[in-house]
Amino acid sequence: MNSINPIADLPMGFGMALAQDYNSMQYFASLSPDEQRAIIDQTHSINSRDEMQLFVQSITNQQHDL
């Protein structure tokens, strides 16, 4: 199990979108490293800022598959 380094491992667009959504940021921070990794892995297929913002909003709505 690899631990997540928040600075090195977060894709820039994901980190920026999280910073703009306090609830999602708090939820993401509360997850286990494996759950965080699963979410980060999903971000690699996101191609636009708008998609990333929608994805980040969905984190607190539990609309992602871990």
GROMACS .gro file of C-alpha atoms in nm, residues 1-3 11 14 16 19 23 29 31 35-36 38 43 45 47 49 51-52 55 58 60:
model
   22
    1MET     CA    1   0.000   0.000   0.000
    2ASN     CA    2   0.149   0.331  -0.108
    3SER     CA    3   0.070   0.639   0.093
   11PRO     CA    4  -0.311   1.608  -1.050
   14PHE     CA    5  -0.795   1.800  -0.947
   16MET     CA    6  -0.738   2.321  -0.800
   19ALA     CA    7  -0.952   2.384  -0.344
   23ASN     CA    8  -1.694   2.003   0.121
   29ALA     CA    9  -0.906   1.430   0.310
   31LEU     CA   10  -1.072   0.900   0.299
   35GLU     CA   11  -0.985   0.536  -0.142
   36GLN     CA   12  -0.797   0.855  -0.230
   38ALA     CA   13  -0.906   0.521  -0.644
   43THR     CA   14  -0.918   1.182  -1.275
   45SER     CA   15  -0.960   1.028  -1.796
   47ASN     CA   16  -1.017   1.615  -2.022
   49ARG     CA   17  -1.186   2.196  -1.638
   51GLU     CA   18  -1.553   1.791  -1.631
   52MET     CA   19  -1.311   1.809  -1.338
   55PHE     CA   20  -1.628   1.521  -1.089
   58SER     CA   21  -1.977   1.436  -0.737
   60THR     CA   22  -1.951   1.446  -0.188
   0.00000   0.00000   0.00000
